[in-house]
Structures are given as structure tokens and as C-alpha cells.
């Protein structure tokens, strides 16, 4: 229980009301206001306010009452308004109404800000989606260059997260020059994948050079430096290369796709529609559907938390995302006539969904340890590159393995 008898009702430059004019000769000085004893609860505390004797009010910035006087006065007015003197009641209730008006204004401003952020998120999301669709259709060097640029920015964001205060409290980050070199190496990996087809030797050589640089640095090298750097090469460089292998490496024509037959010659004709293009479009679309349905399902029905790594995700939203992902994959498989069987389309949708979910959770885990909400601020309303592509990082490798290995083996 907290008790007090200090109320500051009249520290301002305006004259006092007539009912309180006798309490102070100067309107700019703290005045003594006589109020009866009253009790009120504020923030879980039970206040016994005894203002039966006049006391000099505290200033607006002193102590607990200085910081919370509006809420405290409003609580007194609500607790026992009948016992307040007329003049004091008017002043107290006036303060209470002013406080409610301020709260309402803050709520309106907050809602407007949220609406603005949502509008910005939708506009930029549509713009990004349209641009990515054009890039995927173009393929070749256009697609690979965009992937390389995204990989470079994502690698920079990753190493900034590794160097953040939240993570460095428990580990030693790699030197800054190593982080920058690794970002450049990650950006070169998609280009080498397009040129050579395979990057195993390149990745192994890069890992060896980075490990050697860490061992030769000044001071004592730490295992945390090596592990975080190697994971950065794998997470930001190696895994995204599978999208290049999927889109550009699987060049067999999708003969059964009806869209290819009517595709303009100037845009590549039927040869433009390869298995890699169809698989990439279906995979991208199913990931977007999974995120959208999971968000809508979580908002509408979400009750059970999925994991502590991402508290906003729920089981209900996850199930909705899985159903939306499978449905989108099946519908697109009918449109593109690939894959042929319903079973393979469902399997492809499930694979895309789990790849997107665990990619999202992995990035959430990194951000949680770093103590940040977003990986960056490059995209207005969306955060950083990693915040937008986290669902795609693991999915490319899974989709490529499915199309390259699973479908030919089992013929489904």
C-alpha cells in the first residue's frame, strides 16, 4: 500500500478558478488544496489520499506524483467524486477529462501510424512482387545478378546482427574486415553458380581462406568467430545459389505448359518456359501464399503459440498457411501442367511450406539473440532484406532437390 497526501492541482500560469482563488495569492505558485480522505487504486497500488489538511502541492516533475499526477487525480475523482468540494471537483474532473482527451488523441495518432505503415507495406510489397515476377521470367544473368545483389545486402545485415550488442554479450564476433570479405564472397557465389554450374570447390576454397584469415589475426582467435563466419557463408551465400541452379540450371522445356505455346517469340517463345521457370514460379507463389494465409489465419483464429522463438506465430496460423500453400501449389500445377500427378504437387507444396517456416524461424532466432526487431531498414514497412527473403533461404535447396532427385526417382 502506498499513501500520500500530495496533489499538485494548480501549477500553471493561468489564474485559478473563483472557487479556488482564495487558496493562493499567486496563480503561478503551487497551491494548497483541501480535499477529504479518499482511496483509489492506480496501477495495482491502493492509494489512501488524505488531503483533509491543506498541503503544498509537489511540482509536475518531482517524484512519483509528479510523473503520474493526472492518473492519480483521475483515480481519486472516479473513486469518490461525491465528497469532493464543488470547486475542487470541477478542477479534478477537468483534469480527468483532459487526460482522457489526451489518451484518445494518442490512440488516434497510433491508429493512423499503423494504417500508414500497413499502406506502405502493401504498396512496397506489390511493387517488389511485380519486380520479382519480371526478374524470374527474364532468368539468366538478370535473375542471377538480382540474387547476387540481394545476397550481398543480406550478408551485410547478417554480419551486423552478429556484431550487435545482444549477440556479442555471449560471443566474440569476427573482425569487421572478415565480415566484409565474406559478404563479397557470398555475392560472388550465385555468379559462379551460373558460370560453372557447381560451386562446391568455390565454397570449400572460400571457407579455407576465411578460416586461415581468422587464425592469422592479431590476438587470440575464438571458435565463435569461426562458427558464425562459416554459418554466414552457408546461410547467406551457399543456400541462395540453389535458386540459380533451379531457375537457370533446369533448362528442360516444360512441353505440357499451355502458356508456353502462346508465349511471344520476342520474349523467348516456348523455349522460355522451362521446368526451372515453372518450378520457380510455383515455389515463389506457394511461399507467398503460405505467409499470407498464415498471417490471416493467425489474426482470425490464432490462440495457441507455435514456439517461443517467434511469439506471434500460432498453430492455427501455421495450419492455415500449410493449407494455403498446398492449395496454391495444386492450382498452379493444373495451370502449368507440372508436376503431372496430384500427389507430387501436394508433396511439393508441403516441402515449400516447411522450408519457408523454418527459414523464417531461423532468422527470428538470430534477431531474438541480437535483440532487434528487424534485420535492417532498407525496405520501408518491411525491414531489411533478410526479413523479406528468410522464407526463401532454405526453400531453394529443398525445391531443387525435389525436382532434380525426387521426381525422377519416383516418377510422381
mmCIF file of C-alpha atoms in Angstrom:
data_model
loop_
_atom_site.group_PDB
_atom_site.id
_atom_site.type_symbol
_atom_site.label_atom_id
_atom_site.label_comp_id
_atom_site.label_asym_id
_atom_site.label_seq_id
_atom_site.Cartn_x
_atom_site.Cartn_y
_atom_site.Cartn_z
ATOM 1 C CA UNK A 1 0.000 0.000 0.000
ATOM 2 C CA UNK A 2 1.275 3.447 -0.863
ATOM 3 C CA UNK A 3 -0.067 6.522 0.967
ATOM 4 C CA UNK A 4 0.309 10.138 0.066
ATOM 5 C CA UNK A 5 -1.350 13.489 0.604
ATOM 6 C CA UNK A 6 0.382 15.469 -2.091
ATOM 7 C CA UNK A 7 -1.639 16.624 -5.071
ATOM 8 C CA UNK A 8 -0.467 19.241 -7.499
ATOM 9 C CA UNK A 9 -3.616 20.711 -8.996
ATOM 10 C CA UNK A 10 -2.562 24.235 -9.773
ATOM 11 C CA UNK A 11 0.974 24.699 -11.056
ATOM 12 C CA UNK A 12 0.372 26.772 -14.164
ATOM 13 C CA UNK A 13 0.446 30.322 -15.444
ATOM 14 C CA UNK A 14 -3.324 30.705 -15.777
ATOM 15 C CA UNK A 15 -5.462 32.263 -12.988
ATOM 16 C CA UNK A 16 -7.231 29.977 -10.560
ATOM 17 C CA UNK A 17 -10.967 29.366 -10.797
ATOM 18 C CA UNK A 18 -13.065 31.551 -8.478
ATOM 19 C CA UNK A 19 -13.760 28.591 -6.172
ATOM 20 C CA UNK A 20 -10.009 28.175 -5.592
ATOM 21 C CA UNK A 21 -8.859 31.785 -5.819
ATOM 22 C CA UNK A 22 -8.573 32.041 -2.054
ATOM 23 C CA UNK A 23 -6.077 29.222 -1.862
ATOM 24 C CA UNK A 24 -3.183 31.126 -3.356
ATOM 25 C CA UNK A 25 -2.367 34.741 -3.965
ATOM 26 C CA UNK A 26 -0.186 33.958 -6.959
ATOM 27 C CA UNK A 27 -1.563 31.736 -9.730
ATOM 28 C CA UNK A 28 1.935 30.624 -10.768
ATOM 29 C CA UNK A 29 2.849 29.126 -7.410
ATOM 30 C CA UNK A 30 1.957 25.687 -6.052
ATOM 31 C CA UNK A 31 -1.229 25.924 -4.055
ATOM 32 C CA UNK A 32 -2.665 24.028 -1.176
ATOM 33 C CA UNK A 33 -5.937 22.301 -1.965
ATOM 34 C CA UNK A 34 -8.139 20.897 0.756
ATOM 35 C CA UNK A 35 -9.783 17.607 -0.147
ATOM 36 C CA UNK A 36 -11.271 14.901 2.060
ATOM 37 C CA UNK A 37 -9.699 11.495 2.565
ATOM 38 C CA UNK A 38 -10.259 9.177 -0.340
ATOM 39 C CA UNK A 39 -8.958 5.852 -1.597
ATOM 40 C CA UNK A 40 -8.153 4.893 -5.148
ATOM 41 C CA UNK A 41 -6.339 2.171 -6.994
ATOM 42 C CA UNK A 42 -3.790 3.073 -9.656
ATOM 43 C CA UNK A 43 -1.592 0.559 -11.456
ATOM 44 C CA UNK A 44 -2.276 -2.161 -8.894
ATOM 45 C CA UNK A 45 -1.447 0.109 -5.905
ATOM 46 C CA UNK A 46 -4.008 1.111 -3.263
ATOM 47 C CA UNK A 47 -3.643 4.814 -2.527
ATOM 48 C CA UNK A 48 -5.047 6.297 0.649
ATOM 49 C CA UNK A 49 -5.138 10.015 -0.088
ATOM 50 C CA UNK A 50 -5.602 12.233 2.899
ATOM 51 C CA UNK A 51 -5.892 15.842 1.928
ATOM 52 C CA UNK A 52 -8.077 16.913 4.812
ATOM 53 C CA UNK A 53 -5.407 19.394 5.763
ATOM 54 C CA UNK A 54 -4.007 21.798 3.192
ATOM 55 C CA UNK A 55 -0.592 20.900 1.899
ATOM 56 C CA UNK A 56 1.628 22.451 -0.702
ATOM 57 C CA UNK A 57 1.487 20.521 -3.973
ATOM 58 C CA UNK A 58 4.563 18.988 -5.492
ATOM 59 C CA UNK A 59 5.895 20.231 -8.804
ATOM 60 C CA UNK A 60 4.992 18.456 -12.027
ATOM 61 C CA UNK A 61 8.298 16.604 -12.342
ATOM 62 C CA UNK A 62 9.057 15.620 -8.753
ATOM 63 C CA UNK A 63 8.732 12.082 -7.528
ATOM 64 C CA UNK A 64 6.010 9.593 -8.235
ATOM 65 C CA UNK A 65 3.138 12.088 -8.044
ATOM 66 C CA UNK A 66 4.925 14.491 -10.334
ATOM 67 C CA UNK A 67 5.089 11.786 -13.008
ATOM 68 C CA UNK A 68 1.614 10.325 -12.508
ATOM 69 C CA UNK A 69 -0.456 13.151 -11.024
ATOM 70 C CA UNK A 70 -3.017 13.177 -13.857
ATOM 71 C CA UNK A 71 -3.755 9.491 -13.478
ATOM 72 C CA UNK A 72 -3.805 9.750 -9.696
ATOM 73 C CA UNK A 73 -6.184 12.731 -9.691
ATOM 74 C CA UNK A 74 -8.447 10.978 -12.171
ATOM 75 C CA UNK A 75 -8.444 7.868 -9.979
ATOM 76 C CA UNK A 76 -9.449 9.965 -6.945
ATOM 77 C CA UNK A 77 -12.243 11.594 -8.932
ATOM 78 C CA UNK A 78 -13.589 8.248 -10.062
ATOM 79 C CA UNK A 79 -13.240 6.647 -6.628
ATOM 80 C CA UNK A 80 -15.231 9.183 -4.599
ATOM 81 C CA UNK A 81 -16.441 12.163 -6.643
ATOM 82 C CA UNK A 82 -19.374 12.974 -4.318
ATOM 83 C CA UNK A 83 -17.119 14.003 -1.438
ATOM 84 C CA UNK A 84 -15.085 16.475 -3.446
ATOM 85 C CA UNK A 85 -15.813 20.164 -2.888
ATOM 86 C CA UNK A 86 -17.528 21.818 -5.817
ATOM 87 C CA UNK A 87 -14.552 23.866 -6.959
ATOM 88 C CA UNK A 88 -12.090 21.059 -6.470
ATOM 89 C CA UNK A 89 -14.450 18.591 -8.175
ATOM 90 C CA UNK A 90 -14.634 20.796 -11.243
ATOM 91 C CA UNK A 91 -10.873 21.091 -11.362
ATOM 92 C CA UNK A 92 -10.265 17.388 -10.753
ATOM 93 C CA UNK A 93 -12.866 16.295 -13.274
ATOM 94 C CA UNK A 94 -11.496 18.814 -15.734
ATOM 95 C CA UNK A 95 -8.045 17.297 -15.362
ATOM 96 C CA UNK A 96 -9.574 13.837 -15.761
ATOM 97 C CA UNK A 97 -11.374 14.840 -18.957
ATOM 98 C CA UNK A 98 -8.216 16.440 -20.259
ATOM 99 C CA UNK A 99 -6.323 13.251 -19.557
ATOM 100 C CA UNK A 100 -8.954 11.157 -21.356
ATOM 101 C CA UNK A 101 -8.810 13.533 -24.318
ATOM 102 C CA UNK A 102 -5.018 13.190 -24.421
ATOM 103 C CA UNK A 103 -5.290 9.405 -24.305
ATOM 104 C CA UNK A 104 -7.854 9.440 -27.128
ATOM 105 C CA UNK A 105 -5.624 11.664 -29.236
ATOM 106 C CA UNK A 106 -2.681 9.324 -28.656
ATOM 107 C CA UNK A 107 -4.822 6.330 -29.650
ATOM 108 C CA UNK A 108 -5.967 8.077 -32.838
ATOM 109 C CA UNK A 109 -2.386 9.007 -33.711
ATOM 110 C CA UNK A 110 -1.242 5.447 -33.086
ATOM 111 C CA UNK A 111 -4.005 4.027 -35.292
ATOM 112 C CA UNK A 112 -3.128 6.472 -38.053
ATOM 113 C CA UNK A 113 0.517 5.467 -37.841
ATOM 114 C CA UNK A 114 -0.394 1.774 -38.059
ATOM 115 C CA UNK A 115 -2.634 2.442 -41.059
ATOM 116 C CA UNK A 116 0.165 4.368 -42.740
ATOM 117 C CA UNK A 117 2.626 1.552 -42.088
ATOM 118 C CA UNK A 118 0.162 -1.016 -43.455
ATOM 119 C CA UNK A 119 -0.446 1.056 -46.586
ATOM 120 C CA UNK A 120 3.285 1.492 -47.112
ATOM 121 C CA UNK A 121 3.816 -2.234 -46.560
ATOM 122 C CA UNK A 122 1.157 -3.159 -49.124
ATOM 123 C CA UNK A 123 2.426 -0.698 -51.759
ATOM 124 C CA UNK A 124 6.049 -1.758 -51.448
ATOM 125 C CA UNK A 125 5.039 -5.424 -51.237
ATOM 126 C CA UNK A 126 3.113 -5.232 -54.518
ATOM 127 C CA UNK A 127 5.972 -3.374 -56.168
ATOM 128 C CA UNK A 128 8.509 -5.930 -55.010
ATOM 129 C CA UNK A 129 6.288 -8.831 -56.065
ATOM 130 C CA UNK A 130 5.791 -7.424 -59.563
ATOM 131 C CA UNK A 131 9.506 -6.730 -59.958
ATOM 132 C CA UNK A 132 10.490 -10.205 -58.782
ATOM 133 C CA UNK A 133 7.992 -11.765 -61.188
ATOM 134 C CA UNK A 134 9.610 -9.936 -64.120
ATOM 135 C CA UNK A 135 13.082 -10.943 -62.921
ATOM 136 C CA UNK A 136 12.087 -14.611 -62.631
ATOM 137 C CA UNK A 137 10.622 -14.572 -66.148
ATOM 138 C CA UNK A 138 13.802 -12.982 -67.504
ATOM 139 C CA UNK A 139 16.079 -15.600 -65.935
ATOM 140 C CA UNK A 140 19.737 -15.887 -66.924
ATOM 141 C CA UNK A 141 22.088 -13.089 -65.947
ATOM 142 C CA UNK A 142 19.214 -10.799 -64.918
ATOM 143 C CA UNK A 143 17.912 -13.248 -62.345
ATOM 144 C CA UNK A 144 21.394 -14.182 -61.130
ATOM 145 C CA UNK A 145 22.526 -10.570 -60.757
ATOM 146 C CA UNK A 146 19.456 -9.693 -58.678
ATOM 147 C CA UNK A 147 20.055 -12.746 -56.476
ATOM 148 C CA UNK A 148 23.719 -11.733 -56.051
ATOM 149 C CA UNK A 149 22.734 -8.186 -55.041
ATOM 150 C CA UNK A 150 20.194 -9.492 -52.529
ATOM 151 C CA UNK A 151 22.785 -11.934 -51.164
ATOM 152 C CA UNK A 152 25.334 -9.139 -50.664
ATOM 153 C CA UNK A 153 22.893 -6.929 -48.751
ATOM 154 C CA UNK A 154 21.597 -9.889 -46.756
ATOM 155 C CA UNK A 155 25.132 -10.942 -45.829
ATOM 156 C CA UNK A 156 25.922 -7.415 -44.619
ATOM 157 C CA UNK A 157 22.769 -7.474 -42.478
ATOM 158 C CA UNK A 158 23.667 -10.900 -41.093
ATOM 159 C CA UNK A 159 27.150 -9.847 -40.004
ATOM 160 C CA UNK A 160 25.757 -6.648 -38.478
ATOM 161 C CA UNK A 161 23.403 -8.836 -36.427
ATOM 162 C CA UNK A 162 26.346 -10.990 -35.378
ATOM 163 C CA UNK A 163 28.176 -7.846 -34.237
ATOM 164 C CA UNK A 164 25.153 -6.465 -32.375
ATOM 165 C CA UNK A 165 25.235 -5.914 -28.652
ATOM 166 C CA UNK A 166 22.804 -8.721 -27.888
ATOM 167 C CA UNK A 167 24.948 -11.407 -29.531
ATOM 168 C CA UNK A 168 28.389 -10.039 -28.644
ATOM 169 C CA UNK A 169 27.446 -10.256 -24.963
ATOM 170 C CA UNK A 170 27.882 -14.022 -25.218
ATOM 171 C CA UNK A 171 30.426 -14.465 -28.025
ATOM 172 C CA UNK A 172 33.248 -12.818 -29.906
ATOM 173 C CA UNK A 173 32.236 -11.589 -33.369
ATOM 174 C CA UNK A 174 34.551 -11.923 -36.373
ATOM 175 C CA UNK A 175 36.696 -8.924 -37.289
ATOM 176 C CA UNK A 176 34.970 -6.359 -39.446
ATOM 177 C CA UNK A 177 37.289 -6.888 -42.414
ATOM 178 C CA UNK A 178 36.467 -10.619 -42.381
ATOM 179 C CA UNK A 179 32.755 -9.805 -42.384
ATOM 180 C CA UNK A 180 33.136 -7.548 -45.398
ATOM 181 C CA UNK A 181 35.209 -10.081 -47.325
ATOM 182 C CA UNK A 182 32.626 -12.787 -46.554
ATOM 183 C CA UNK A 183 29.839 -10.544 -47.849
ATOM 184 C CA UNK A 184 31.684 -10.123 -51.148
ATOM 185 C CA UNK A 185 32.346 -13.872 -51.382
ATOM 186 C CA UNK A 186 28.655 -14.616 -50.774
ATOM 187 C CA UNK A 187 27.676 -12.209 -53.567
ATOM 188 C CA UNK A 188 30.076 -13.935 -55.999
ATOM 189 C CA UNK A 189 28.688 -17.414 -55.301
ATOM 190 C CA UNK A 190 25.486 -17.048 -57.417
ATOM 191 C CA UNK A 191 27.534 -15.685 -60.330
ATOM 192 C CA UNK A 192 29.957 -18.631 -60.108
ATOM 193 C CA UNK A 193 26.992 -20.977 -59.953
ATOM 194 C CA UNK A 194 25.617 -19.627 -63.227
ATOM 195 C CA UNK A 195 29.023 -19.695 -64.914
ATOM 196 C CA UNK A 196 30.310 -23.052 -63.671
ATOM 197 C CA UNK A 197 27.103 -24.866 -62.720
ATOM 198 C CA UNK A 198 28.597 -26.073 -59.430
ATOM 199 C CA UNK A 199 30.110 -24.130 -56.537
ATOM 200 C CA UNK A 200 31.369 -26.880 -54.249
ATOM 201 C CA UNK A 201 35.041 -26.145 -54.935
ATOM 202 C CA UNK A 202 34.459 -22.398 -54.650
ATOM 203 C CA UNK A 203 32.707 -22.692 -51.307
ATOM 204 C CA UNK A 204 35.384 -25.012 -49.916
ATOM 205 C CA UNK A 205 38.156 -22.658 -51.037
ATOM 206 C CA UNK A 206 36.371 -19.633 -49.572
ATOM 207 C CA UNK A 207 35.851 -21.402 -46.247
ATOM 208 C CA UNK A 208 39.529 -22.329 -46.089
ATOM 209 C CA UNK A 209 40.667 -18.768 -46.810
ATOM 210 C CA UNK A 210 38.323 -17.323 -44.183
ATOM 211 C CA UNK A 211 39.456 -19.840 -41.571
ATOM 212 C CA UNK A 212 43.099 -19.029 -42.336
ATOM 213 C CA UNK A 213 42.426 -15.283 -42.038
ATOM 214 C CA UNK A 214 40.796 -15.790 -38.639
ATOM 215 C CA UNK A 215 43.747 -17.845 -37.393
ATOM 216 C CA UNK A 216 46.264 -15.232 -38.551
ATOM 217 C CA UNK A 217 44.514 -12.256 -36.961
ATOM 218 C CA UNK A 218 46.017 -10.382 -34.052
ATOM 219 C CA UNK A 219 45.051 -11.609 -30.620
ATOM 220 C CA UNK A 220 43.529 -14.952 -29.740
ATOM 221 C CA UNK A 221 41.168 -16.408 -32.380
ATOM 222 C CA UNK A 222 37.921 -17.737 -30.961
ATOM 223 C CA UNK A 223 35.757 -20.621 -32.104
ATOM 224 C CA UNK A 224 32.694 -18.339 -32.005
ATOM 225 C CA UNK A 225 34.312 -16.211 -34.709
ATOM 226 C CA UNK A 226 34.884 -19.228 -36.924
ATOM 227 C CA UNK A 227 31.422 -20.747 -36.390
ATOM 228 C CA UNK A 228 29.493 -17.517 -37.005
ATOM 229 C CA UNK A 229 31.537 -16.774 -40.142
ATOM 230 C CA UNK A 230 31.132 -20.266 -41.585
ATOM 231 C CA UNK A 231 27.418 -20.200 -40.932
ATOM 232 C CA UNK A 232 27.274 -16.829 -42.695
ATOM 233 C CA UNK A 233 28.936 -18.338 -45.788
ATOM 234 C CA UNK A 234 26.475 -21.231 -45.725
ATOM 235 C CA UNK A 235 23.338 -19.257 -44.816
ATOM 236 C CA UNK A 236 23.832 -16.130 -46.919
ATOM 237 C CA UNK A 237 25.936 -17.478 -49.803
ATOM 238 C CA UNK A 238 25.629 -21.192 -50.437
ATOM 239 C CA UNK A 239 21.897 -21.756 -49.860
ATOM 240 C CA UNK A 240 20.632 -18.923 -52.132
ATOM 241 C CA UNK A 241 22.680 -20.387 -55.002
ATOM 242 C CA UNK A 242 20.181 -23.214 -55.295
ATOM 243 C CA UNK A 243 17.648 -20.742 -56.698
ATOM 244 C CA UNK A 244 20.083 -20.067 -59.544
ATOM 245 C CA UNK A 245 20.518 -23.815 -60.063
ATOM 246 C CA UNK A 246 16.731 -24.285 -60.046
ATOM 247 C CA UNK A 247 15.802 -21.386 -62.336
ATOM 248 C CA UNK A 248 18.754 -21.428 -64.725
ATOM 249 C CA UNK A 249 20.119 -24.953 -64.394
ATOM 250 C CA UNK A 250 16.962 -26.947 -65.150
ATOM 251 C CA UNK A 251 16.658 -25.888 -68.765
ATOM 252 C CA UNK A 252 14.486 -28.770 -69.998
ATOM 253 C CA UNK A 253 11.389 -27.338 -71.739
ATOM 254 C CA UNK A 254 8.044 -27.688 -69.990
ATOM 255 C CA UNK A 255 6.319 -29.151 -73.045
ATOM 256 C CA UNK A 256 2.921 -29.611 -71.435
ATOM 257 C CA UNK A 257 2.613 -25.986 -70.329
ATOM 258 C CA UNK A 258 -0.104 -24.328 -72.386
ATOM 259 C CA UNK A 259 1.198 -20.812 -71.689
ATOM 260 C CA UNK A 260 4.457 -21.612 -73.458
ATOM 261 C CA UNK A 261 2.695 -22.431 -76.708
ATOM 262 C CA UNK A 262 1.242 -18.905 -76.945
ATOM 263 C CA UNK A 263 4.250 -17.071 -75.485
ATOM 264 C CA UNK A 264 5.555 -14.304 -77.843
ATOM 265 C CA UNK A 265 8.644 -15.113 -79.885
ATOM 266 C CA UNK A 266 10.183 -11.762 -78.929
ATOM 267 C CA UNK A 267 10.091 -12.834 -75.283
ATOM 268 C CA UNK A 268 11.705 -16.197 -75.929
ATOM 269 C CA UNK A 269 8.811 -18.239 -77.243
ATOM 270 C CA UNK A 270 8.013 -21.683 -75.928
ATOM 271 C CA UNK A 271 11.669 -22.348 -75.138
ATOM 272 C CA UNK A 272 11.431 -19.683 -72.427
ATOM 273 C CA UNK A 273 9.108 -21.912 -70.393
ATOM 274 C CA UNK A 274 11.453 -24.448 -68.880
ATOM 275 C CA UNK A 275 10.988 -26.792 -65.941
ATOM 276 C CA UNK A 276 13.180 -24.464 -63.896
ATOM 277 C CA UNK A 277 10.971 -21.449 -64.646
ATOM 278 C CA UNK A 278 7.742 -23.295 -63.834
ATOM 279 C CA UNK A 279 9.171 -24.792 -60.623
ATOM 280 C CA UNK A 280 10.500 -21.394 -59.500
ATOM 281 C CA UNK A 281 7.186 -19.633 -60.153
ATOM 282 C CA UNK A 282 5.227 -22.296 -58.280
ATOM 283 C CA UNK A 283 7.672 -22.283 -55.381
ATOM 284 C CA UNK A 284 7.699 -18.484 -55.067
ATOM 285 C CA UNK A 285 3.913 -18.295 -55.296
ATOM 286 C CA UNK A 286 3.383 -21.034 -52.709
ATOM 287 C CA UNK A 287 5.738 -19.301 -50.253
ATOM 288 C CA UNK A 288 3.852 -16.022 -50.647
ATOM 289 C CA UNK A 289 0.563 -17.881 -50.156
ATOM 290 C CA UNK A 290 1.926 -19.619 -47.045
ATOM 291 C CA UNK A 291 2.941 -16.304 -45.464
ATOM 292 C CA UNK A 292 -0.350 -14.623 -46.397
ATOM 293 C CA UNK A 293 -2.629 -17.396 -45.194
ATOM 294 C CA UNK A 294 -0.600 -17.856 -42.012
ATOM 295 C CA UNK A 295 -0.912 -14.144 -41.229
ATOM 296 C CA UNK A 296 -4.655 -14.050 -41.919
ATOM 297 C CA UNK A 297 -5.313 -17.298 -40.067
ATOM 298 C CA UNK A 298 -3.291 -16.174 -37.082
ATOM 299 C CA UNK A 299 -5.140 -12.866 -36.906
ATOM 300 C CA UNK A 300 -8.549 -14.511 -37.159
ATOM 301 C CA UNK A 301 -8.126 -17.727 -35.162
ATOM 302 C CA UNK A 302 -4.677 -17.610 -33.538
ATOM 303 C CA UNK A 303 -4.762 -18.749 -29.906
ATOM 304 C CA UNK A 304 -2.014 -21.333 -29.362
ATOM 305 C CA UNK A 305 1.616 -20.101 -29.624
ATOM 306 C CA UNK A 306 3.764 -22.107 -32.012
ATOM 307 C CA UNK A 307 7.187 -21.508 -30.465
ATOM 308 C CA UNK A 308 8.936 -19.099 -28.114
ATOM 309 C CA UNK A 309 11.340 -18.116 -30.897
ATOM 310 C CA UNK A 310 8.541 -16.159 -32.596
ATOM 311 C CA UNK A 311 5.739 -15.465 -30.074
ATOM 312 C CA UNK A 312 3.367 -14.015 -32.699
ATOM 313 C CA UNK A 313 3.188 -17.268 -34.651
ATOM 314 C CA UNK A 314 0.390 -19.636 -33.699
ATOM 315 C CA UNK A 315 -0.547 -23.204 -34.522
ATOM 316 C CA UNK A 316 -3.801 -22.018 -36.049
ATOM 317 C CA UNK A 317 -1.977 -19.626 -38.369
ATOM 318 C CA UNK A 318 0.561 -22.309 -39.267
ATOM 319 C CA UNK A 319 -2.162 -24.769 -40.251
ATOM 320 C CA UNK A 320 -3.872 -22.079 -42.349
ATOM 321 C CA UNK A 321 -0.543 -21.328 -44.041
ATOM 322 C CA UNK A 322 0.008 -25.022 -44.816
ATOM 323 C CA UNK A 323 -3.450 -25.376 -46.366
ATOM 324 C CA UNK A 324 -2.996 -22.206 -48.416
ATOM 325 C CA UNK A 325 0.437 -23.303 -49.610
ATOM 326 C CA UNK A 326 -0.786 -26.725 -50.730
ATOM 327 C CA UNK A 327 -3.882 -25.270 -52.411
ATOM 328 C CA UNK A 328 -1.803 -22.722 -54.337
ATOM 329 C CA UNK A 329 0.667 -25.380 -55.477
ATOM 330 C CA UNK A 330 -2.117 -27.680 -56.668
ATOM 331 C CA UNK A 331 -3.927 -24.903 -58.574
ATOM 332 C CA UNK A 332 -0.725 -23.732 -60.296
ATOM 333 C CA UNK A 333 0.239 -27.303 -61.128
ATOM 334 C CA UNK A 334 -3.050 -27.607 -63.022
ATOM 335 C CA UNK A 335 -2.423 -24.319 -64.837
ATOM 336 C CA UNK A 336 1.184 -25.144 -65.831
ATOM 337 C CA UNK A 337 0.543 -28.897 -66.215
ATOM 338 C CA UNK A 338 3.560 -29.559 -63.993
ATOM 339 C CA UNK A 339 4.028 -31.666 -61.987
ATOM 340 C CA UNK A 340 1.602 -34.063 -63.587
ATOM 341 C CA UNK A 341 0.287 -36.015 -60.600
ATOM 342 C CA UNK A 342 -1.707 -34.580 -57.702
ATOM 343 C CA UNK A 343 0.475 -36.435 -55.192
ATOM 344 C CA UNK A 344 3.661 -34.787 -56.424
ATOM 345 C CA UNK A 345 2.008 -31.335 -56.364
ATOM 346 C CA UNK A 346 0.913 -31.847 -52.746
ATOM 347 C CA UNK A 347 4.389 -33.082 -51.793
ATOM 348 C CA UNK A 348 5.952 -30.045 -53.466
ATOM 349 C CA UNK A 349 3.607 -27.715 -51.569
ATOM 350 C CA UNK A 350 4.397 -29.349 -48.204
ATOM 351 C CA UNK A 351 8.122 -29.120 -48.913
ATOM 352 C CA UNK A 352 7.875 -25.426 -49.790
ATOM 353 C CA UNK A 353 5.861 -24.731 -46.672
ATOM 354 C CA UNK A 354 8.256 -26.370 -44.228
ATOM 355 C CA UNK A 355 11.225 -24.718 -45.917
ATOM 356 C CA UNK A 356 9.607 -21.298 -45.560
ATOM 357 C CA UNK A 357 8.551 -21.814 -41.936
ATOM 358 C CA UNK A 358 11.927 -22.990 -40.696
ATOM 359 C CA UNK A 359 13.717 -20.309 -42.697
ATOM 360 C CA UNK A 360 11.530 -17.709 -41.006
ATOM 361 C CA UNK A 361 12.124 -19.217 -37.564
ATOM 362 C CA UNK A 362 15.890 -19.338 -38.119
ATOM 363 C CA UNK A 363 16.038 -15.639 -38.905
ATOM 364 C CA UNK A 364 13.745 -14.895 -35.945
ATOM 365 C CA UNK A 365 16.142 -16.760 -33.682
ATOM 366 C CA UNK A 366 19.079 -14.688 -34.930
ATOM 367 C CA UNK A 367 17.158 -11.429 -34.428
ATOM 368 C CA UNK A 368 15.987 -12.506 -30.962
ATOM 369 C CA UNK A 369 19.557 -13.165 -29.838
ATOM 370 C CA UNK A 370 20.632 -9.865 -31.395
ATOM 371 C CA UNK A 371 17.832 -8.049 -29.565
ATOM 372 C CA UNK A 372 16.398 -6.322 -32.646
ATOM 373 C CA UNK A 373 13.006 -6.329 -34.321
ATOM 374 C CA UNK A 374 14.161 -6.050 -37.953
ATOM 375 C CA UNK A 375 17.389 -7.063 -39.644
ATOM 376 C CA UNK A 376 17.595 -3.652 -41.310
ATOM 377 C CA UNK A 377 15.615 -0.701 -42.641
ATOM 378 C CA UNK A 378 16.246 -0.922 -46.378
ATOM 379 C CA UNK A 379 12.634 -1.598 -47.399
ATOM 380 C CA UNK A 380 10.068 0.837 -45.905
ATOM 381 C CA UNK A 381 7.407 -1.022 -43.960
ATOM 382 C CA UNK A 382 9.180 -4.370 -44.370
ATOM 383 C CA UNK A 383 12.537 -4.020 -42.608
ATOM 384 C CA UNK A 384 15.677 -5.443 -44.160
ATOM 385 C CA UNK A 385 16.391 -7.878 -46.971
ATOM 386 C CA UNK A 386 16.646 -10.820 -44.572
ATOM 387 C CA UNK A 387 13.186 -10.002 -43.222
ATOM 388 C CA UNK A 388 11.752 -10.449 -46.724
ATOM 389 C CA UNK A 389 13.774 -13.413 -48.008
ATOM 390 C CA UNK A 390 14.107 -15.501 -44.837
ATOM 391 C CA UNK A 391 11.360 -17.844 -46.049
ATOM 392 C CA UNK A 392 13.245 -18.457 -49.319
ATOM 393 C CA UNK A 393 16.723 -19.257 -47.997
ATOM 394 C CA UNK A 394 16.203 -22.954 -47.240
ATOM 395 C CA UNK A 395 13.352 -23.452 -49.703
ATOM 396 C CA UNK A 396 15.525 -23.133 -52.814
ATOM 397 C CA UNK A 397 17.704 -26.090 -51.824
ATOM 398 C CA UNK A 398 14.651 -28.206 -50.953
ATOM 399 C CA UNK A 399 12.832 -27.339 -54.185
ATOM 400 C CA UNK A 400 15.894 -28.082 -56.320
ATOM 401 C CA UNK A 401 16.463 -31.424 -54.589
ATOM 402 C CA UNK A 402 12.789 -32.317 -55.077
ATOM 403 C CA UNK A 403 12.776 -31.545 -58.811
ATOM 404 C CA UNK A 404 16.250 -32.885 -59.562
ATOM 405 C CA UNK A 405 16.271 -36.031 -57.413
ATOM 406 C CA UNK A 406 12.833 -36.973 -56.040
ATOM 407 C CA UNK A 407 10.710 -36.647 -59.190
ATOM 408 C CA UNK A 408 12.991 -38.663 -61.492
ATOM 409 C CA UNK A 409 13.461 -41.422 -58.898
ATOM 410 C CA UNK A 410 9.847 -41.968 -58.000
ATOM 411 C CA UNK A 411 8.144 -40.679 -61.139
ATOM 412 C CA UNK A 412 5.298 -38.978 -59.306
#
